[in-house]
Every structure is written in C-alpha cells, then in structure tokens.
Short mmCIF file of C-alpha atoms and ligand atoms in Angstrom, two decimals:
data_model
loop_
_atom_site.label_atom_id
_atom_site.label_comp_id
_atom_site.label_asym_id
_atom_site.label_seq_id
_atom_site.Cartn_x
_atom_site.Cartn_y
_atom_site.Cartn_z
CA MET B 236 0.11 0.00 -0.14
CA ILE B 237 1.59 3.47 -0.98
CA ILE B 238 -1.37 5.69 0.09
CA ARG B 239 -0.08 7.30 3.06
CA HIS B 240 -2.31 9.29 5.61
CA ALA B 241 -1.15 12.38 7.88
CA LYS B 242 -4.07 12.29 10.59
CA GLY B 243 -4.07 15.29 13.51
CA VAL B 244 -0.59 16.68 14.60
CA THR B 245 2.65 14.58 12.75
CA SER B 246 6.04 15.86 11.19
CA LYS B 247 6.02 16.55 7.76
CA GLN B 248 8.29 13.72 7.00
CA ALA B 249 9.17 10.79 9.45
CA ARG B 250 12.55 11.24 11.90
CA THR B 251 12.37 15.12 11.49
CA GLY B 252 10.90 17.71 13.25
CA TRP B 253 8.98 16.03 15.75
CA PRO B 254 5.96 18.09 16.96
CA GLU B 255 6.52 20.39 20.04
CA GLY B 256 6.38 18.08 23.22
CA THR B 257 5.72 15.04 21.06
CA TYR B 258 7.52 11.65 20.75
CA GLU B 259 7.76 9.45 17.77
CA ASP B 260 6.80 5.53 17.60
CA GLU B 261 7.43 3.68 14.61
CA HIS B 262 4.69 1.04 13.81
CA GLY B 263 5.91 -1.00 10.81
CA ARG B 264 6.05 -4.31 9.95
CA ASP B 265 9.01 -6.27 8.27
CA GLY B 266 11.56 -4.83 10.59
CA PHE B 267 12.25 -1.45 8.87
CA ALA B 268 11.13 -2.27 5.61
CA GLY B 269 7.19 -2.70 5.23
CA GLU B 270 4.13 -0.66 5.81
CA VAL B 271 4.34 1.50 8.73
CA SER B 272 2.92 4.25 10.33
CA MET B 273 4.64 6.80 12.59
CA LEU B 274 2.66 7.74 15.84
CA TYR B 275 3.12 10.56 17.29
CA ARG B 276 2.54 10.37 21.28
CA ALA B 277 2.66 12.32 24.25
CA HIS B 278 4.41 10.16 26.34
CA PRO B 279 7.43 8.00 25.61
CA PRO B 280 6.22 4.70 25.29
CA THR B 281 9.02 3.33 27.17
CA ARG B 282 7.81 5.29 30.40
CA TRP B 283 6.30 2.30 31.97
CA THR B 284 5.55 1.56 35.56
CA GLY B 285 6.02 -1.95 35.46
CA ILE B 286 6.29 -5.17 33.72
CA GLU B 287 4.85 -8.74 33.90
CA GLY B 288 5.26 -11.75 30.95
CA PRO B 289 8.23 -12.84 28.74
CA LEU B 290 8.32 -9.54 26.83
CA LYS B 291 10.62 -7.61 29.39
CA PRO B 292 13.55 -6.15 27.91
CA ARG B 293 16.76 -8.01 29.03
CA ALA B 294 20.87 -7.55 29.46
CA ILE B 295 23.22 -9.67 30.86
CA ASP B 296 27.06 -9.08 30.76
CA SER B 297 28.31 -12.10 28.38
CA ALA B 298 31.49 -11.41 30.37
CA ALA B 299 30.26 -13.09 33.32
CA VAL B 300 29.22 -16.33 31.41
CA ARG B 301 32.00 -19.46 32.19
CA PRO B 302 31.87 -21.52 28.85
CA THR B 303 33.64 -24.82 29.95
CA ASP B 304 36.25 -23.90 26.99
CA MET B 305 37.26 -21.08 29.30
CA GLY B 306 39.01 -23.92 31.37
CA ASP B 307 39.70 -26.97 29.28
CA ALA B 308 40.91 -27.39 26.05
CA ALA B 309 38.09 -30.04 25.13
CA GLY B 310 35.36 -27.48 26.28
CA VAL B 311 32.73 -26.05 24.68
CA PRO B 312 30.88 -22.62 24.06
CA THR B 313 27.75 -21.68 26.11
CA ARG B 314 24.08 -21.47 24.28
CA LEU B 315 23.08 -18.32 25.55
CA LEU B 316 19.58 -17.76 23.35
CA TYR B 317 18.33 -19.99 20.33
CA ASN B 318 15.13 -20.87 18.32
CA ASP B 319 14.83 -23.03 15.14
CA ASP B 320 16.74 -20.64 12.93
CA VAL B 321 19.43 -19.44 15.12
CA HIS B 322 21.90 -20.21 18.49
CA ILE B 323 23.81 -17.78 19.86
CA TYR B 324 27.12 -19.08 22.04
CA VAL B 325 29.84 -17.07 23.81
CA SER B 326 33.38 -18.53 23.64
CA ARG B 327 36.09 -17.69 25.73
CA ARG B 328 38.79 -20.30 24.77
CA ARG B 329 42.20 -20.03 26.00
CA ALA B 330 43.85 -23.06 24.81
CA PRO B 331 43.98 -24.35 21.42
CA MET B 332 41.43 -26.89 21.11
CA SER B 333 42.30 -30.71 21.90
CA TYR B 334 39.59 -31.74 18.76
CA TYR B 335 38.81 -30.85 15.59
CA MET B 336 35.19 -29.63 15.27
CA ARG B 337 32.48 -30.31 12.40
CA ASN B 338 29.46 -28.63 13.06
CA ALA B 339 26.68 -30.42 11.00
CA ASP B 340 23.89 -28.25 12.58
CA GLY B 341 25.05 -24.91 10.85
CA ASP B 342 27.18 -22.28 9.62
CA GLU B 343 28.99 -20.69 12.32
CA ILE B 344 29.84 -16.96 12.26
CA TYR B 345 32.41 -16.52 14.79
CA PHE B 346 32.46 -12.82 16.26
CA VAL B 347 35.47 -11.58 17.80
CA HIS B 348 35.13 -9.83 20.59
CA GLU B 349 38.63 -9.85 22.05
CA GLY B 350 41.47 -12.13 21.40
CA THR B 351 44.14 -12.66 18.13
CA GLY B 352 44.57 -16.68 16.80
CA THR B 353 44.30 -18.92 13.82
CA ILE B 354 41.20 -21.05 12.54
CA GLU B 355 42.98 -23.99 11.27
CA SER B 356 40.71 -25.92 8.87
CA ASP B 357 40.13 -28.30 5.75
CA TYR B 358 40.84 -25.06 3.41
CA GLY B 359 43.84 -23.79 5.58
CA PRO B 360 44.58 -21.50 8.32
CA LEU B 361 42.73 -17.93 8.68
CA GLU B 362 44.18 -15.86 11.13
CA TYR B 363 42.07 -13.46 13.00
CA GLU B 364 42.19 -10.57 15.46
CA THR B 365 39.94 -8.43 17.45
CA GLY B 366 36.56 -7.25 15.29
CA ASP B 367 36.90 -10.01 12.60
CA TYR B 368 33.87 -11.64 11.97
CA VAL B 369 35.18 -15.41 10.87
CA VAL B 370 32.58 -17.89 9.00
CA ILE B 371 32.77 -21.16 8.76
CA PRO B 372 30.28 -22.87 6.76
CA LYS B 373 28.48 -26.04 7.62
CA GLY B 374 30.46 -29.36 7.75
CA THR B 375 33.87 -27.89 7.78
CA ASN B 376 36.58 -29.86 9.69
CA TYR B 377 38.38 -27.00 11.81
CA ARG B 378 40.18 -25.88 15.02
CA VAL B 379 40.44 -22.57 16.95
CA VAL B 380 44.07 -22.17 18.07
CA PRO B 381 44.30 -19.17 19.87
CA GLY B 382 47.21 -16.95 20.01
CA SER B 383 46.60 -15.07 23.12
CA PRO B 384 44.74 -16.08 26.09
CA ASP B 385 42.09 -13.29 26.04
CA ASN B 386 39.96 -14.99 23.47
CA PHE B 387 36.73 -14.07 23.36
CA PHE B 388 33.90 -14.76 20.93
CA ILE B 389 30.27 -14.46 19.96
CA ILE B 390 29.24 -17.48 17.95
CA ILE B 391 26.01 -17.20 15.68
CA GLU B 392 25.08 -20.64 14.22
CA SER B 393 22.51 -20.49 11.30
CA ARG B 394 20.71 -23.69 11.52
CA LYS B 395 18.02 -23.58 8.61
CA GLY B 396 20.80 -22.27 5.70
CA PRO B 397 23.41 -21.07 4.67
CA THR B 398 25.34 -17.33 5.28
CA GLY B 399 24.48 -14.95 3.00
CA PHE B 400 24.51 -11.32 2.20
CA PRO B 401 21.79 -8.74 2.07
CA GLU B 402 20.89 -7.89 -1.38
CA ARG B 403 22.50 -4.10 -2.41
CA GLY B 404 19.91 -3.17 -4.98
CA MET B 405 21.03 0.71 -5.82
CA LEU B 406 22.98 0.68 -3.10
CA GLY B 407 25.73 -0.96 -5.67
CA GLN B 408 28.53 -3.26 -5.11
CA HIS B 409 31.05 -1.53 -2.91
CA VAL B 410 28.51 -0.12 -0.04
CA PRO B 411 28.65 -1.71 3.13
CA PHE B 412 31.81 -3.16 2.33
CA ASP B 413 33.57 -4.59 -0.73
CA PHE B 414 33.49 -8.06 -1.50
CA ALA B 415 36.97 -7.90 -2.82
CA LEU B 416 37.45 -7.47 1.33
CA LEU B 417 36.29 -10.91 1.75
CA GLN B 418 39.59 -13.31 2.84
CA CYS B 419 39.37 -17.11 2.82
CA PRO B 420 42.41 -19.97 3.53
CA ASP B 421 45.21 -21.01 1.46
CA PRO B 422 45.65 -24.54 1.80
CA GLN B 423 47.82 -25.55 4.19
CA PRO B 424 48.02 -29.23 5.06
CA ILE B 425 48.95 -30.88 8.30
CA LEU B 426 50.51 -33.76 6.86
CA ASP B 427 51.39 -35.47 10.75
CA GLU B 428 50.81 -39.22 11.37
CA GLY B 429 50.87 -41.15 14.52
CA GLY B 430 49.10 -40.09 17.60
CA GLU B 431 45.38 -39.88 17.86
CA TYR B 432 43.47 -37.11 16.23
CA GLN B 433 39.20 -36.79 17.15
CA VAL B 434 36.88 -34.94 14.76
CA ARG B 435 33.73 -33.86 16.94
CA ILE B 436 30.83 -33.94 15.00
CA LYS B 437 27.81 -32.08 16.42
CA ARG B 438 24.18 -32.85 14.51
CA ALA B 439 21.24 -32.24 16.30
CA ASP B 440 22.70 -30.99 19.34
CA GLU B 441 24.02 -34.19 19.63
CA TRP B 442 28.00 -35.56 19.43
CA THR B 443 29.94 -37.91 17.69
CA THR B 444 33.59 -38.23 17.51
CA VAL B 445 35.41 -39.62 14.56
CA TYR B 446 39.23 -41.44 15.55
CA TYR B 447 42.04 -41.18 13.01
CA ASP B 448 45.71 -41.74 13.72
CA PHE B 449 46.42 -38.87 11.15
CA CYS B 450 45.27 -35.27 11.28
CA PRO B 451 42.12 -34.82 9.54
CA LEU B 452 43.20 -31.29 7.80
CA ASP B 453 45.24 -32.86 5.04
CA ALA B 454 43.76 -30.90 1.85
CA VAL B 455 46.54 -30.38 -0.24
CA GLY B 456 43.90 -28.26 -2.39
CA TRP B 457 40.75 -26.97 -2.80
CA THR B 458 38.32 -25.87 -5.84
CA GLY B 459 35.05 -23.91 -5.31
CA ASN B 460 32.51 -21.37 -3.51
CA LEU B 461 32.46 -22.62 -0.50
CA CYS B 462 34.98 -21.83 2.14
CA PRO B 463 35.59 -19.73 5.26
CA TYR B 464 36.23 -16.12 5.23
CA LYS B 465 36.74 -12.93 7.37
CA ILE B 466 36.29 -9.54 7.02
CA ASN B 467 36.97 -6.89 9.95
CA VAL B 468 34.12 -4.38 11.00
CA ARG B 469 36.79 -1.60 10.27
CA ASP B 470 35.92 -2.08 6.59
CA LEU B 471 32.56 -2.07 7.14
CA ARG B 472 31.81 1.38 5.24
CA ALA B 473 27.89 1.97 5.69
CA PRO B 474 25.74 4.54 4.07
CA TYR B 475 25.03 7.53 5.73
CA SER B 476 23.17 11.01 5.64
CA GLU B 477 23.56 14.01 7.20
CA ARG B 478 19.93 14.91 6.79
CA THR B 479 17.88 11.63 8.47
CA HIS B 480 18.35 8.75 10.35
CA MET B 481 19.56 6.03 8.40
CA PRO B 482 17.19 2.34 9.57
CA PRO B 483 19.26 -0.55 10.86
CA THR B 484 19.19 -2.36 7.94
CA THR B 485 21.60 0.23 6.03
CA TYR B 486 24.45 -1.93 8.53
CA ALA B 487 23.31 -5.09 7.43
CA THR B 488 26.36 -7.28 7.10
CA PHE B 489 25.21 -10.90 6.65
CA GLN B 490 21.22 -12.58 6.58
CA CYS B 491 20.80 -15.89 7.06
CA PRO B 492 17.03 -17.75 7.15
CA GLY B 493 15.71 -16.30 9.79
CA PHE B 494 18.04 -13.60 11.19
CA TRP B 495 19.79 -10.90 9.99
CA VAL B 496 23.36 -9.74 11.10
CA VAL B 497 23.88 -6.09 11.53
CA THR B 498 26.92 -3.90 12.73
CA PHE B 499 26.19 -0.50 13.96
CA GLN B 500 29.54 0.81 13.33
CA PRO B 501 31.06 4.52 14.12
CA LYS B 502 29.39 7.49 12.26
CA PRO B 503 29.05 11.23 12.31
CA PHE B 504 25.60 12.76 13.87
CA GLU B 505 23.36 13.80 11.39
CA THR B 506 23.49 17.75 11.33
CA ALA B 507 20.60 19.26 9.24
CA PRO B 508 18.88 20.95 12.08
CA ASP B 509 15.51 19.29 11.65
CA ALA B 510 16.94 15.94 11.64
CA GLU B 511 16.21 13.63 14.91
CA ARG B 512 19.49 11.69 15.96
CA VAL B 513 18.13 9.05 18.25
CA PRO B 514 16.19 6.52 16.73
CA ALA B 515 12.13 6.71 17.14
CA TYR B 516 10.61 4.39 19.51
CA HIS B 517 9.48 1.19 18.01
CA ARG B 518 8.19 -2.22 19.21
CA ASN B 519 9.45 -4.24 15.70
CA VAL B 520 7.00 -6.60 15.76
CA ASP B 521 8.44 -9.04 13.39
CA TYR B 522 11.60 -9.40 15.11
CA ASP B 523 13.52 -10.10 18.18
CA GLU B 524 16.65 -7.74 18.37
CA VAL B 525 19.42 -8.99 20.23
CA VAL B 526 22.53 -6.39 20.43
CA PHE B 527 25.83 -7.34 21.48
CA THR B 528 28.15 -4.31 22.45
CA HIS B 529 31.71 -4.57 20.88
CA SER B 530 32.84 -1.50 22.05
CA GLY B 531 31.18 2.10 22.84
CA ARG B 532 27.54 3.22 23.06
CA LEU B 533 23.87 2.94 21.00
CA MET B 534 23.07 7.07 20.14
CA SER B 535 19.76 5.46 22.22
CA ARG B 536 21.47 5.02 25.41
CA ALA B 537 22.86 7.99 27.68
CA GLU B 538 25.32 5.75 30.12
CA ASP B 539 27.76 3.51 28.62
CA GLN B 540 26.46 -0.47 28.97
CA GLY B 541 29.69 -1.51 28.99
CA ALA B 542 31.75 -3.97 26.57
CA ALA B 543 30.09 -7.56 26.28
CA THR B 544 26.69 -6.23 27.45
CA LEU B 545 23.74 -8.68 25.36
CA THR B 546 20.64 -7.04 25.36
CA LEU B 547 17.44 -8.96 24.27
CA HIS B 548 14.19 -6.96 23.02
CA PRO B 549 11.81 -8.81 22.14
CA ALA B 550 9.18 -8.31 18.83
CA GLY B 551 6.58 -6.48 19.90
CA MET B 552 7.45 -4.72 23.05
CA HIS B 553 8.22 -1.24 22.97
CA HIS B 554 12.24 0.14 22.84
CA GLY B 555 13.70 3.16 22.05
CA PRO B 556 15.80 6.15 23.62
CA ASN B 557 16.40 6.49 27.08
CA PRO B 558 15.03 9.03 29.11
CA ARG B 559 18.70 11.00 28.50
CA ALA B 560 19.68 9.89 25.36
CA PHE B 561 18.33 13.16 23.64
CA GLU B 562 20.31 15.28 25.43
CA ALA B 563 23.72 13.16 25.00
CA ALA B 564 23.16 13.05 21.25
CA LYS B 565 22.75 16.92 21.19
CA LYS B 566 26.36 17.26 22.88
CA ALA B 567 28.37 14.31 20.61
CA ASP B 568 29.11 15.14 16.68
CA ARG B 569 29.72 10.99 16.44
CA MET B 570 28.73 7.82 17.83
CA GLU B 571 31.96 5.99 18.40
CA ALA B 572 30.59 2.36 18.64
CA PHE B 573 30.92 -1.06 17.05
CA LEU B 574 28.01 -3.07 18.13
CA VAL B 575 26.45 -6.70 16.60
CA ASN B 576 23.21 -6.78 16.22
CA ILE B 577 21.04 -10.18 15.60
CA ASP B 578 17.44 -10.01 14.56
CA THR B 579 15.68 -12.63 14.47
CA GLU B 580 12.00 -13.85 12.71
CA LYS B 581 11.10 -16.65 15.43
CA PRO B 582 11.07 -15.89 19.30
CA LEU B 583 14.03 -16.73 20.75
CA LYS B 584 14.30 -18.77 23.92
CA TRP B 585 17.12 -18.18 26.97
CA THR B 586 19.42 -20.62 28.66
CA ASP B 587 19.97 -20.96 32.05
CA ALA B 588 23.61 -19.50 31.50
CA PHE B 589 21.77 -16.44 29.98
CA THR B 590 19.40 -15.95 33.12
CA GLY B 591 22.62 -16.31 35.43
CA ALA B 592 24.65 -13.27 34.01
CA GLU B 593 21.15 -10.90 33.89
CA ASP B 594 21.12 -7.69 35.05
CA PRO B 595 17.63 -7.56 36.90
CA ASN B 596 16.92 -3.32 36.23
CA TYR B 597 17.72 -3.44 32.79
CA TRP B 598 14.18 -2.75 31.82
CA ALA B 599 13.91 -0.08 34.19
CA THR B 600 16.54 2.03 32.01
CA PHE B 601 14.14 3.35 29.72
CA SER B 602 11.75 4.70 32.29
CA ASP B 603 12.71 7.92 34.60
CA ARG B 604 9.74 6.89 36.73
CA LEU B 605 11.34 3.63 38.13
CA VAL B 606 14.14 3.76 40.68
CA PRO B 607 16.46 0.90 39.87
CA VAL B 608 16.08 -1.97 43.06
CA ALA B 609 19.39 -3.66 43.99
CA PRO B 610 20.12 -6.81 42.42
FE1 LIG E 285 15.09 -1.87 17.69
#
C-alpha cells in the first residue's frame, strides 16, 4: 500500500522535526522495510511503571558467563539464546582445541570480541583478530588455536541455511563493504601421522567423535565457492545521511534464513537542524532484537553499558531512546561504537546461562519513573 495518510499532529516527514512535546513511535512491519506509520505520542511508550511477562527487555553481562572452553581445551561454548533458525553462544577459549570440530547443525559466524589466533580448517588457516567476523560453513573440519589468552567470541549458528549477504540493489557493489575484502584461506595441509586425532561432529546438538591416526586437515588443495572467510568490522563502510537517521537495515552485514546480522558502526551524527539523532521508539513486531556491545554505545543510550553487554528486546515490546539520550546526542558529534545486532523472525528462548548473567534492572532503564532496585 503506497497511500500515505497524515492525521492530526504529525511531522512533515518521519525522523525529522517531531512536533513540540511529542515522541515519535514507529509502528512497522517486516523490520524497518514494510508498511509503517509513525505515531506522535504525548509520552515515551517506554515510560512504563511495570512489566509482567516474557517480553521484558533483558540484558546480560556476557563476560560473566564461564563456558567450559575457558578452562578446558576439550570444552565447548555456552549457548545463551536460541530458536529453530539461530543459536547464539559465547566462547572464551584460552587453549587450542584438543579436538577438531565439524558442525553439522549449521554455519557458524564467529565474532571476535577480543583476542588473536588462528582457525585451522580443511581449507587452510585463517588468522583472526579483534573485530573479525569469521564465517565457517556447515560441515567444515576446523580447530580454534588462540594466540592470546583473552579470546572472547560470540558465535552465531545459522541452522536453517547458509550465510549470505543482503541484496544491495541501488547501493551498488561497494557498500556496505567491498566483497574483495573477504579473505579466505590458502591450503596448508597438516600431514602429521601418529598419535590420535578426534573429529567431534555436532548434529541435532548431539556429539559423535571420529578417531584418526592422522591429522584430518590434510587437504592439499581446494576449488569451489564454499569455504571459510573473514572480514573485519573496521572495513565496513555503511552509507550515511546528514539529513536523516538511517534505518538499522542500512548496516546489515549478513542475512541468513530467519535472521539478520547487522553491524552498527561509528558515524557522524546527522547535522540537518530538523533531523532527529536518536532512533524513534519502536516495537519491531516482526523481529526479536539482540545487540552485543563490542565497543562504545548506541545513540539511544545516554550511559555506557559496558563492552560485552548483550541485550534482548523481544518483538512486540517497545524500546528506544532512554530518558537522557536526547540530551546526550545533542552534545556529541559522532557515535563511536561497534555493536553486533542479530534480528530474528522467530521468538528467542534463553538458557540458564543467560539468566545467570542478567541485570535485573535493565527493563527499568528506559523509564525515568522507576528507581532501580538492588539486584
Ligand atoms: Fe530496535
């Protein structure tokens, strides 16, 4: 439907010149791409006095999670959130994996929050560093070999199909990044024999171990279009407008069946006098939104949340600027932040590890009427 109505007190154009005393609330379908109306409200819809039920906004300190791979070379990452399409894990691996991994449940997107090292695979080694996305296709034999003791990964497992890239359409081929930046490995076979080598295969979250007396990473060459690859967030160059606030989809990095991975990145604030710098309130009724803070903070927040904070905003529940974000955005020239945003079509469930690291007051930070309670 292309007909646009304008009833009552509205701005001339969304995202600019909110009428005095109003708060813009985006009511849209299909994330930020579908039919939409902007409502101009007399109160922020997040000025709640209480919430009961599963849609409460949640936040955890993911650095407080202690995966078994943190202290055990044979350990595994810890799952935090999941649905049929995507599982999200944290890994703190300090020592080289004592086994080779083959994930038969899905592709894995490793986001390197901290650390350096190498991911050895059938296709050859890929060195990683802080800020890298490393994509490992379903079924690849691989092993993570940390080069520093501080490795911290968020792993996004795509269970319904391969990792792809959003359509770029009118943006052309070089925005939000040049595909030539994707790096893939050169073969480097490990021709060790003797000893025992394990390949642990994960299928339907159950493990099968295969034993060899030679290293399984013995491919002397490869040809095709399926392989691990990486790109660093500093190489992303999302489009920007000085006259209007761009929607989150502008920053989309990967698209997988049932979810998107979006990278919020440093940008100057809008400079047009009537451009709103903070996002509208929204209830993103078709997607759950997960945001992992790599560095800095979103323009919708006035206070730092701390690196490694991971938030969950379930579909249907409002979120948006917290009470002091409007003033904070006026004083700053830029948003200096990298954040990994995962938007899922299906509702996410959370694990005990997630709730064990939860900030019980997060939901209250959106409302200036609430005084946080002691945890
Ligand atoms: Fe959002």
